Amino acid sequence: KVLIDVPRSDLAEELAQSQTKIQVLQDTLQQVLDRREEERQSKQLLELYLEALKNEDSILSKVAESETVPRKEMDVVDTGTSSTGTSAKTALSDQILAALKEKPAPELCLDSQDLELVLKEDTQTLATALRWDKQKAEALQQACDQELSKRLQQVQTLHSLRSTSKGKKTLP
């Protein structure tokens, strides 16, 4: 960094080199510094991503544990009729339904567990709950399925990268 900041003429005089050679040297040093900074930022980003994955895994395991305990709202059986006649009983929370209705790309706003719930939901029940037609509900479920698949692919790629980097560390 110091060599880059020194005026070219002073450095050329001190090293008894031409200013063009000094310029090439300073440019090369700057490229090395830039590459190191990019590598540092990439490593930091990857560490944040890994931390997020760990947090998501721990949250999913906690949610899975809590789902083993029966919940009252899950015990309700949909008989196909309701007191209002317009609402459908779903396993989806009001928050998920609101996100599905209001967001332009709800599959990007929901976490993986919510995406799975949307996929497990009967298409007609989902359409009724959202007051949409069946085709729009099917399209939503397909988008959710694609997003979930994409996330799974990313996790698998990360695990592959992790195992590859562990394999390189063990080599002499």
Coordinates of N, CA, C and O in Angstrom, one line a residue:
K1 N 0.8 -1.2 0.0 CA 0.0 0.0 0.0 C 0.9 1.2 0.0 O 0.6 2.2 -0.7
V2 N 2.0 1.2 0.8 CA 2.9 2.3 0.8 C 3.5 2.6 -0.5 O 3.6 3.7 -1.0
L3 N 3.9 1.5 -1.2 CA 4.6 1.7 -2.5 C 3.6 2.2 -3.6 O 4.0 2.9 -4.5
I4 N 2.3 2.0 -3.4 CA 1.3 2.5 -4.3 C 1.1 4.0 -4.1 O 0.9 4.8 -5.0
D5 N 1.2 4.4 -2.8 CA 0.9 5.8 -2.5 C 2.1 6.7 -2.7 O 1.9 7.9 -2.8
V6 N 3.3 6.2 -2.9 CA 4.5 7.0 -3.1 C 4.4 7.6 -4.5 O 4.0 6.9 -5.5
P7 N 4.7 8.9 -4.7 CA 4.7 9.4 -6.0 C 5.7 8.7 -7.0 O 6.7 8.2 -6.6
R8 N 5.2 8.5 -8.2 CA 5.9 7.6 -9.2 C 7.3 8.2 -9.4 O 8.3 7.4 -9.5
S9 N 7.5 9.5 -9.5 CA 8.8 10.0 -9.8 C 9.8 9.7 -8.7 O 11.0 9.4 -8.9
D10 N 9.3 9.9 -7.4 CA 10.2 9.6 -6.3 C 10.6 8.1 -6.2 O 11.8 7.8 -6.0
L11 N 9.7 7.2 -6.5 CA 10.0 5.8 -6.4 C 10.9 5.4 -7.6 O 11.8 4.6 -7.4
A12 N 10.7 6.0 -8.8 CA 11.5 5.7 -9.9 C 13.0 6.2 -9.6 O 13.9 5.5 -9.9
E13 N 13.1 7.3 -9.0 CA 14.4 7.8 -8.7 C 15.1 6.9 -7.7 O 16.3 6.6 -7.8
E14 N 14.4 6.5 -6.6 CA 14.9 5.7 -5.5 C 15.3 4.3 -6.0 O 16.4 3.8 -5.6
L15 N 14.6 3.7 -6.9 CA 14.9 2.4 -7.4 C 15.7 2.4 -8.7 O 16.0 1.4 -9.3
A16 N 16.0 3.6 -9.2 CA 16.8 3.8 -10.5 C 16.1 3.0 -11.6 O 16.7 2.3 -12.4
Q17 N 14.8 3.2 -11.7 CA 14.0 2.6 -12.8 C 13.2 3.7 -13.5 O 13.1 4.8 -13.0
S18 N 12.7 3.4 -14.7 CA 11.9 4.3 -15.5 C 10.5 4.5 -14.8 O 10.1 3.6 -14.2
Q19 N 9.9 5.6 -15.1 CA 8.6 5.8 -14.5 C 7.6 4.9 -15.1 O 6.6 4.5 -14.4
T20 N 7.7 4.4 -16.3 CA 6.8 3.4 -16.9 C 6.9 2.1 -16.2 O 5.9 1.4 -15.9
K21 N 8.1 1.7 -15.8 CA 8.3 0.4 -15.1 C 7.7 0.6 -13.7 O 7.1 -0.4 -13.2
I22 N 7.8 1.7 -13.1 CA 7.3 2.0 -11.8 C 5.7 2.0 -11.8 O 5.0 1.5 -11.0
Q23 N 5.2 2.6 -12.9 CA 3.7 2.6 -13.1 C 3.2 1.1 -13.2 O 2.2 0.8 -12.6
V24 N 3.9 0.3 -14.0 CA 3.5 -1.1 -14.1 C 3.6 -1.8 -12.7 O 2.7 -2.6 -12.4
L25 N 4.6 -1.5 -12.0 CA 4.8 -2.1 -10.6 C 3.7 -1.7 -9.7 O 3.0 -2.5 -9.1
Q26 N 3.3 -0.4 -9.7 CA 2.3 0.1 -8.9 C 0.9 -0.4 -9.3 O 0.1 -0.8 -8.5
D27 N 0.7 -0.5 -10.6 CA -0.6 -1.1 -11.1 C -0.7 -2.6 -10.7 O -1.8 -3.0 -10.2
T28 N 0.4 -3.3 -10.8 CA 0.4 -4.7 -10.4 C 0.1 -4.8 -8.9 O -0.7 -5.7 -8.4
L29 N 0.7 -4.0 -8.1 CA 0.5 -4.0 -6.6 C -0.9 -3.7 -6.3 O -1.5 -4.3 -5.4
Q30 N -1.5 -2.7 -7.0 CA -2.9 -2.4 -6.8 C -3.8 -3.5 -7.1 O -4.8 -3.8 -6.4
Q31 N -3.5 -4.2 -8.2 CA -4.3 -5.4 -8.6 C -4.3 -6.5 -7.5 O -5.3 -7.1 -7.2
V32 N -3.1 -6.7 -7.0 CA -2.9 -7.7 -5.9 C -3.8 -7.3 -4.7 O -4.5 -8.1 -4.1
L33 N -3.7 -6.0 -4.3 CA -4.5 -5.5 -3.2 C -6.0 -5.7 -3.5 O -6.7 -6.1 -2.6
D34 N -6.4 -5.3 -4.7 CA -7.8 -5.5 -5.0 C -8.3 -6.9 -4.9 O -9.3 -7.2 -4.4
R35 N -7.4 -7.8 -5.5 CA -7.8 -9.2 -5.5 C -7.9 -9.8 -4.0 O -8.8 -10.5 -3.7
R36 N -6.9 -9.3 -3.2 CA -7.0 -9.8 -1.8 C -8.3 -9.3 -1.1 O -8.9 -10.0 -0.3
E37 N -8.6 -8.0 -1.4 CA -9.8 -7.5 -0.8 C -11.1 -8.2 -1.3 O -12.0 -8.5 -0.5
E38 N -11.1 -8.5 -2.6 CA -12.2 -9.3 -3.1 C -12.3 -10.7 -2.4 O -13.4 -11.2 -2.1
E39 N -11.2 -11.3 -2.2 CA -11.1 -12.6 -1.6 C -11.6 -12.5 -0.2 O -12.3 -13.4 0.3
R40 N -11.2 -11.5 0.5 CA -11.6 -11.3 1.9 C -13.1 -11.1 2.0 O -13.8 -11.7 2.8
Q41 N -13.6 -10.3 1.1 CA -15.1 -10.0 1.1 C -15.8 -11.3 0.7 O -16.9 -11.6 1.3
S42 N -15.3 -12.1 -0.2 CA -16.0 -13.3 -0.6 C -16.0 -14.3 0.6 O -17.0 -15.0 0.8
K43 N -14.9 -14.4 1.3 CA -14.8 -15.3 2.4 C -15.7 -14.9 3.5 O -16.4 -15.7 4.1
Q44 N -15.8 -13.6 3.7 CA -16.7 -13.0 4.8 C -18.2 -13.3 4.4 O -19.0 -13.7 5.2
L45 N -18.5 -13.1 3.1 CA -19.9 -13.4 2.6 C -20.2 -14.9 2.8 O -21.3 -15.2 3.2
L46 N -19.3 -15.8 2.4 CA -19.5 -17.2 2.6 C -19.7 -17.6 4.0 O -20.5 -18.4 4.4
E47 N -18.9 -17.0 4.9 CA -19.0 -17.3 6.4 C -20.4 -16.8 6.9 O -21.0 -17.5 7.7
L48 N -20.9 -15.7 6.4 CA -22.2 -15.2 6.8 C -23.3 -16.1 6.3 O -24.2 -16.4 7.0
Y49 N -23.1 -16.6 5.0 CA -24.0 -17.6 4.5 C -24.1 -18.9 5.3 O -25.1 -19.4 5.5
L50 N -22.9 -19.4 5.6 CA -22.8 -20.6 6.4 C -23.5 -20.4 7.8 O -24.2 -21.3 8.3
E51 N -23.3 -19.2 8.4 CA -23.9 -18.9 9.7 C -25.4 -18.9 9.5 O -26.1 -19.4 10.3
A52 N -25.9 -18.3 8.4 CA -27.3 -18.2 8.2 C -27.9 -19.6 8.0 O -29.0 -20.0 8.4
L53 N -27.1 -20.5 7.3 CA -27.6 -21.9 7.1 C -27.7 -22.6 8.4 O -28.6 -23.4 8.7
K54 N -26.7 -22.4 9.3 CA -26.7 -23.0 10.6 C -27.9 -22.6 11.4 O -28.6 -23.4 12.0
N55 N -28.1 -21.3 11.3 CA -29.3 -20.7 12.1 C -30.6 -21.3 11.5 O -31.5 -21.6 12.3
E56 N -30.7 -21.4 10.2 CA -31.9 -21.9 9.6 C -32.1 -23.4 10.0 O -33.2 -23.8 10.3
D57 N -31.0 -24.1 10.0 CA -31.0 -25.6 10.4 C -31.5 -25.7 11.8 O -32.3 -26.5 12.1
S58 N -31.0 -24.8 12.7 CA -31.4 -24.9 14.1 C -32.9 -24.5 14.3 O -33.6 -25.1 15.0
I59 N -33.3 -23.5 13.5 CA -34.7 -23.1 13.6 C -35.6 -24.2 13.1 O -36.6 -24.5 13.6
L60 N -35.2 -24.8 11.9 CA -36.0 -25.9 11.4 C -36.1 -27.1 12.3 O -37.1 -27.7 12.4
S61 N -35.0 -27.4 13.0 CA -35.0 -28.5 13.9 C -35.9 -28.2 15.1 O -36.6 -29.1 15.6
K62 N -35.9 -26.9 15.6 CA -36.8 -26.6 16.7 C -38.2 -26.6 16.3 O -39.1 -27.0 17.0
V63 N -38.5 -26.2 15.0 CA -39.8 -26.2 14.5 C -40.3 -27.7 14.4 O -41.4 -28.0 14.7
A64 N -39.4 -28.5 13.9 CA -39.7 -29.9 13.7 C -40.1 -30.6 15.1 O -41.0 -31.3 15.2
E65 N -39.3 -30.2 16.1 CA -39.6 -30.7 17.4 C -40.9 -30.2 17.9 O -41.7 -30.9 18.5
S66 N -41.2 -28.9 17.7 CA -42.5 -28.4 18.2 C -43.7 -29.0 17.4 O -44.8 -29.0 17.9
E67 N -43.5 -29.4 16.1 CA -44.6 -30.0 15.4 C -44.9 -31.4 15.8 O -46.0 -31.9 15.5
T68 N -44.0 -32.0 16.6 CA -44.3 -33.3 17.1 C -45.4 -33.2 18.2 O -46.1 -34.2 18.5
V69 N -45.5 -32.1 18.8 CA -46.5 -31.8 19.9 C -47.8 -31.5 19.1 O -47.8 -30.5 18.3
P70 N -48.9 -32.2 19.3 CA -50.1 -31.8 18.6 C -50.6 -30.4 19.0 O -50.6 -30.0 20.1
R71 N -51.0 -29.7 17.9 CA -51.5 -28.4 18.2 C -53.0 -28.4 17.9 O -53.5 -29.1 17.0
K72 N -53.8 -27.6 18.7 CA -55.2 -27.6 18.6 C -55.7 -27.2 17.2 O -56.6 -27.8 16.7
E73 N -55.1 -26.2 16.6 CA -55.6 -25.8 15.3 C -55.4 -26.8 14.2 O -56.0 -26.8 13.2
M74 N -54.4 -27.7 14.4 CA -54.2 -28.8 13.4 C -55.2 -29.9 13.6 O -55.3 -30.8 12.8
D75 N -55.9 -30.0 14.8 CA -56.8 -31.0 15.0 C -58.2 -30.8 14.4 O -59.1 -31.6 14.3
V76 N -58.4 -29.6 13.8 CA -59.7 -29.2 13.2 C -59.8 -30.0 11.9 O -58.9 -30.0 11.1
V77 N -60.9 -30.7 11.7 CA -61.1 -31.4 10.5 C -62.0 -30.6 9.5 O -63.0 -30.0 9.9
D78 N -61.5 -30.5 8.3 CA -62.3 -29.7 7.3 C -63.4 -30.6 6.8 O -63.2 -31.6 6.1
T79 N -64.6 -30.2 7.1 CA -65.8 -31.0 6.6 C -66.3 -30.4 5.3 O -67.3 -30.9 4.7
G80 N -65.7 -29.4 4.8 CA -66.1 -28.8 3.5 C -67.2 -27.7 3.8 O -67.6 -27.0 2.8
T81 N -67.6 -27.5 5.0 CA -68.6 -26.5 5.2 C -68.1 -25.6 6.3 O -67.3 -26.0 7.2
S82 N -68.5 -24.4 6.3 CA -68.1 -23.5 7.4 C -69.3 -22.5 7.7 O -70.2 -22.5 6.9
S83 N -69.1 -21.8 8.8 CA -70.3 -21.0 9.2 C -70.5 -19.8 8.2 O -71.6 -19.4 8.0
T84 N -69.4 -19.3 7.6 CA -69.5 -18.2 6.7 C -69.7 -18.7 5.3 O -70.2 -18.0 4.5
G85 N -69.3 -19.9 5.0 CA -69.5 -20.5 3.7 C -68.5 -20.1 2.7 O -68.4 -20.6 1.6
T86 N -67.6 -19.1 3.0 CA -66.6 -18.6 2.0 C -65.2 -19.0 2.4 O -64.3 -19.1 1.6
S87 N -64.9 -19.2 3.7 CA -63.5 -19.5 4.1 C -63.3 -21.0 4.1 O -64.1 -21.7 4.4
A88 N -62.0 -21.3 3.8 CA -61.6 -22.7 3.8 C -60.6 -22.9 4.9 O -59.8 -22.1 5.2
K89 N -60.7 -24.1 5.5 CA -59.8 -24.4 6.6 C -58.5 -24.9 5.9 O -58.5 -25.8 5.1
T90 N -57.4 -24.2 6.3 CA -56.1 -24.6 5.8 C -55.1 -24.7 7.0 O -55.4 -24.2 8.0
A91 N -54.0 -25.4 6.7 CA -52.9 -25.5 7.7 C -52.1 -24.2 7.7 O -51.1 -24.1 8.5
L92 N -52.4 -23.3 6.7 CA -51.6 -22.1 6.6 C -52.0 -21.0 7.5 O -53.2 -20.8 7.7
S93 N -51.1 -20.3 8.1 CA -51.4 -19.3 9.1 C -51.9 -18.1 8.3 O -51.7 -17.9 7.1
D94 N -52.6 -17.2 9.0 CA -53.1 -15.9 8.4 C -51.9 -15.1 7.8 O -52.1 -14.5 6.8
Q95 N -50.8 -15.2 8.5 CA -49.6 -14.4 8.0 C -49.1 -15.0 6.7 O -48.8 -14.2 5.8
I96 N -49.1 -16.3 6.5 CA -48.7 -16.9 5.2 C -49.7 -16.5 4.1 O -49.3 -16.1 3.0
L97 N -51.0 -16.6 4.4 CA -52.0 -16.3 3.5 C -51.9 -14.8 3.1 O -52.1 -14.5 1.9
A98 N -51.6 -14.0 4.0 CA -51.5 -12.5 3.7 C -50.3 -12.3 2.8 O -50.4 -11.5 1.8
A99 N -49.2 -13.0 3.0 CA -48.0 -12.8 2.2 C -48.3 -13.4 0.8 O -47.9 -12.8 -0.2
L100 N -49.1 -14.5 0.7 CA -49.4 -15.0 -0.6 C -50.3 -14.1 -1.4 O -50.1 -14.0 -2.6
K101 N -51.2 -13.4 -0.7 CA -52.1 -12.5 -1.4 C -51.4 -11.2 -1.8 O -51.6 -10.7 -2.9
E102 N -50.6 -10.6 -0.9 CA -50.1 -9.3 -1.1 C -48.8 -9.1 -1.9 O -48.5 -8.1 -2.5
K103 N -47.9 -10.1 -1.8 CA -46.6 -10.0 -2.4 C -46.6 -10.4 -3.9 O -47.3 -11.3 -4.3
P104 N -45.9 -9.7 -4.7 CA -45.8 -10.0 -6.1 C -45.1 -11.3 -6.4 O -45.5 -12.0 -7.3
A105 N -44.2 -11.7 -5.6 CA -43.5 -13.0 -5.7 C -43.4 -13.6 -4.3 O -42.3 -13.6 -3.7
P106 N -44.5 -14.1 -3.8 CA -44.5 -14.6 -2.4 C -43.5 -15.7 -2.1 O -43.1 -15.9 -1.0
E107 N -43.2 -16.5 -3.1 CA -42.3 -17.6 -2.9 C -40.9 -17.1 -2.4 O -40.2 -17.9 -1.8
L108 N -40.6 -15.9 -2.8 CA -39.3 -15.3 -2.4 C -39.3 -14.8 -1.0 O -38.3 -14.6 -0.3
C109 N -40.5 -14.5 -0.5 CA -40.7 -13.9 0.9 C -40.8 -14.9 2.0 O -40.7 -14.6 3.1
L110 N -41.2 -16.1 1.6 CA -41.5 -17.2 2.6 C -40.3 -18.0 2.9 O -39.4 -18.2 2.0
D111 N -40.2 -18.5 4.1 CA -39.1 -19.4 4.5 C -39.4 -20.8 3.9 O -40.5 -21.0 3.5
S112 N -38.4 -21.6 4.0 CA -38.5 -23.0 3.4 C -39.7 -23.8 4.0 O -40.4 -24.5 3.3
Q113 N -39.8 -23.7 5.3 CA -40.9 -24.4 6.0 C -42.3 -23.9 5.5 O -43.2 -24.8 5.2
D114 N -42.5 -22.6 5.3 CA -43.7 -22.1 4.8 C -44.0 -22.5 3.3 O -45.1 -22.9 2.9
L115 N -42.9 -22.6 2.6 CA -43.0 -23.1 1.2 C -43.5 -24.5 1.1 O -44.4 -24.9 0.3
E116 N -43.0 -25.3 2.0 CA -43.4 -26.7 2.1 C -44.9 -26.8 2.5 O -45.6 -27.7 2.0
L117 N -45.3 -26.0 3.4 CA -46.7 -26.0 3.8 C -47.6 -25.6 2.6 O -48.7 -26.2 2.4
V118 N -47.2 -24.6 1.9 CA -48.0 -24.2 0.7 C -48.1 -25.4 -0.3 O -49.1 -25.7 -0.9
L119 N -47.0 -26.1 -0.5 CA -46.9 -27.2 -1.4 C -47.8 -28.4 -1.0 O -48.4 -29.1 -1.8
K120 N -47.9 -28.6 0.4 CA -48.7 -29.7 0.9 C -50.2 -29.4 0.9 O -51.0 -30.4 0.9
E121 N -50.5 -28.2 0.8 CA -51.9 -27.8 0.8 C -52.6 -28.2 -0.5 O -52.0 -28.2 -1.5
D122 N -53.8 -28.7 -0.3 CA -54.6 -29.0 -1.5 C -54.9 -27.8 -2.3 O -55.2 -26.7 -1.8
T123 N -54.7 -27.9 -3.6 CA -54.8 -26.8 -4.5 C -56.1 -26.1 -4.5 O -56.2 -24.9 -4.4
Q124 N -57.2 -26.8 -4.4 CA -58.5 -26.2 -4.4 C -58.8 -25.5 -3.1 O -59.3 -24.4 -3.0
T125 N -58.3 -26.1 -2.0 CA -58.4 -25.4 -0.7 C -57.7 -24.1 -0.6 O -58.1 -23.1 -0.1
L126 N -56.4 -24.2 -1.2 CA -55.6 -23.0 -1.3 C -56.3 -21.9 -2.1 O -56.3 -20.7 -1.7
A127 N -56.8 -22.3 -3.2 CA -57.5 -21.3 -4.1 C -58.7 -20.7 -3.4 O -58.9 -19.5 -3.5
T128 N -59.4 -21.5 -2.7 CA -60.6 -21.0 -2.0 C -60.2 -20.1 -0.8 O -60.8 -19.0 -0.7
A129 N -59.1 -20.4 -0.1 CA -58.7 -19.6 1.0 C -58.2 -18.2 0.5 O -58.3 -17.2 1.2
L130 N -57.6 -18.2 -0.7 CA -57.0 -17.0 -1.2 C -58.0 -16.3 -2.1 O -57.7 -15.2 -2.6
R131 N -59.2 -16.9 -2.4 CA -60.2 -16.4 -3.3 C -59.6 -16.2 -4.7 O -59.8 -15.2 -5.3
W132 N -58.9 -17.2 -5.1 CA -58.3 -17.2 -6.5 C -58.9 -18.4 -7.2 O -59.5 -19.3 -6.6
D133 N -58.6 -18.4 -8.5 CA -59.0 -19.6 -9.3 C -58.0 -20.7 -9.1 O -56.9 -20.4 -8.6
K134 N -58.3 -21.9 -9.5 CA -57.5 -23.0 -9.3 C -56.2 -22.9 -10.0 O -55.1 -23.3 -9.6
Q135 N -56.2 -22.4 -11.3 CA -55.0 -22.3 -12.1 C -54.0 -21.3 -11.4 O -52.8 -21.6 -11.4
K136 N -54.5 -20.2 -10.9 CA -53.5 -19.3 -10.2 C -52.9 -19.9 -9.0 O -51.7 -19.8 -8.7
A137 N -53.7 -20.7 -8.2 CA -53.2 -21.4 -7.0 C -52.2 -22.5 -7.5 O -51.1 -22.7 -6.8
E138 N -52.4 -23.2 -8.6 CA -51.5 -24.2 -9.1 C -50.2 -23.5 -9.5 O -49.1 -24.0 -9.2
A139 N -50.3 -22.3 -10.2 CA -49.1 -21.6 -10.6 C -48.3 -21.1 -9.3 O -47.0 -21.2 -9.4
L140 N -49.0 -20.7 -8.3 CA -48.3 -20.4 -7.1 C -47.6 -21.6 -6.5 O -46.4 -21.4 -6.1
Q141 N -48.2 -22.7 -6.4 CA -47.6 -23.9 -5.9 C -46.4 -24.3 -6.7 O -45.3 -24.7 -6.2
Q142 N -46.5 -24.2 -8.0 CA -45.3 -24.5 -8.9 C -44.1 -23.5 -8.6 O -43.0 -24.0 -8.6
A143 N -44.4 -22.2 -8.4 CA -43.4 -21.3 -8.1 C -42.8 -21.6 -6.8 O -41.5 -21.5 -6.6
C144 N -43.6 -22.0 -5.8 CA -43.0 -22.4 -4.5 C -42.2 -23.6 -4.6 O -41.1 -23.7 -4.0
D145 N -42.6 -24.6 -5.4 CA -41.8 -25.8 -5.6 C -40.5 -25.5 -6.3 O -39.4 -26.0 -5.9
Q146 N -40.5 -24.6 -7.3 CA -39.2 -24.2 -8.0 C -38.3 -23.5 -7.0 O -37.1 -23.7 -7.0
E147 N -38.8 -22.6 -6.2 CA -38.0 -21.9 -5.2 C -37.4 -22.8 -4.2 O -36.2 -22.7 -3.8
L148 N -38.2 -23.8 -3.7 CA -37.7 -24.7 -2.7 C -36.6 -25.6 -3.4 O -35.6 -25.9 -2.7
S149 N -36.8 -26.0 -4.6 CA -35.8 -26.8 -5.3 C -34.5 -26.0 -5.5 O -33.4 -26.5 -5.3
K150 N -34.7 -24.7 -5.8 CA -33.5 -23.9 -6.0 C -32.7 -23.8 -4.7 O -31.5 -23.8 -4.6
R151 N -33.4 -23.6 -3.6 CA -32.8 -23.5 -2.3 C -32.1 -24.8 -1.9 O -30.9 -24.8 -1.4
L152 N -32.7 -25.9 -2.2 CA -32.1 -27.2 -1.9 C -30.8 -27.4 -2.8 O -29.8 -27.8 -2.3
Q153 N -30.9 -27.0 -4.0 CA -29.7 -27.0 -4.9 C -28.6 -26.2 -4.3 O -27.4 -26.6 -4.3
Q154 N -28.9 -25.0 -3.8 CA -27.8 -24.1 -3.2 C -27.2 -24.8 -2.0 O -26.0 -24.7 -1.8
V155 N -28.0 -25.4 -1.2 CA -27.5 -26.1 0.0 C -26.6 -27.2 -0.4 O -25.5 -27.4 0.1
Q156 N -27.1 -28.0 -1.4 CA -26.3 -29.1 -1.9 C -24.9 -28.7 -2.5 O -23.9 -29.3 -2.2
T157 N -25.0 -27.6 -3.2 CA -23.7 -27.0 -3.8 C -22.8 -26.6 -2.7 O -21.6 -26.8 -2.7
L158 N -23.3 -25.9 -1.6 CA -22.5 -25.5 -0.5 C -21.9 -26.7 0.2 O -20.7 -26.7 0.5
H159 N -22.7 -27.7 0.4 CA -22.1 -28.9 1.0 C -21.0 -29.6 0.2 O -20.0 -30.0 0.7
S160 N -21.2 -29.5 -1.1 CA -20.2 -30.1 -2.1 C -19.0 -29.2 -2.0 O -17.9 -29.8 -1.9
L161 N -19.1 -27.9 -2.0 CA -17.9 -27.1 -1.8 C -17.2 -27.3 -0.5 O -16.0 -27.3 -0.5
R162 N -18.0 -27.5 0.5 CA -17.4 -27.7 1.9 C -16.6 -29.0 1.9 O -15.5 -29.1 2.4
S163 N -17.2 -30.0 1.3 CA -16.5 -31.3 1.3 C -15.3 -31.3 0.4 O -14.3 -31.9 0.7
T164 N -15.4 -30.6 -0.7 CA -14.2 -30.4 -1.6 C -13.1 -29.7 -0.9 O -11.9 -30.1 -1.0
S165 N -13.5 -28.6 -0.2 CA -12.4 -27.8 0.5 C -11.8 -28.6 1.7 O -10.6 -28.5 1.9
K166 N -12.6 -29.5 2.3 CA -12.1 -30.3 3.4 C -11.1 -31.3 2.8 O -10.1 -31.7 3.4
G167 N -11.4 -31.9 1.6 CA -10.6 -32.8 1.0 C -9.2 -32.2 0.6 O -8.2 -32.9 0.7
K168 N -9.2 -31.0 0.2 CA -8.0 -30.3 -0.2 C -7.1 -30.1 1.0 O -5.9 -30.1 0.9
K169 N -7.7 -29.8 2.2 CA -6.9 -29.6 3.4 C -6.1 -30.8 3.8 O -5.1 -30.8 4.4
T170 N -6.7 -32.0 3.5 CA -6.0 -33.2 4.0 C -4.9 -33.7 3.1 O -4.1 -34.6 3.5
L171 N -4.8 -33.1 1.9 CA -3.8 -33.5 1.0 C -2.4 -32.9 1.5 O -2.4 -31.9 2.1
P172 N -1.3 -33.7 1.2 CA 0.0 -33.2 1.7 C 0.4 -31.9 1.0 O 0.1 -31.7 -0.1

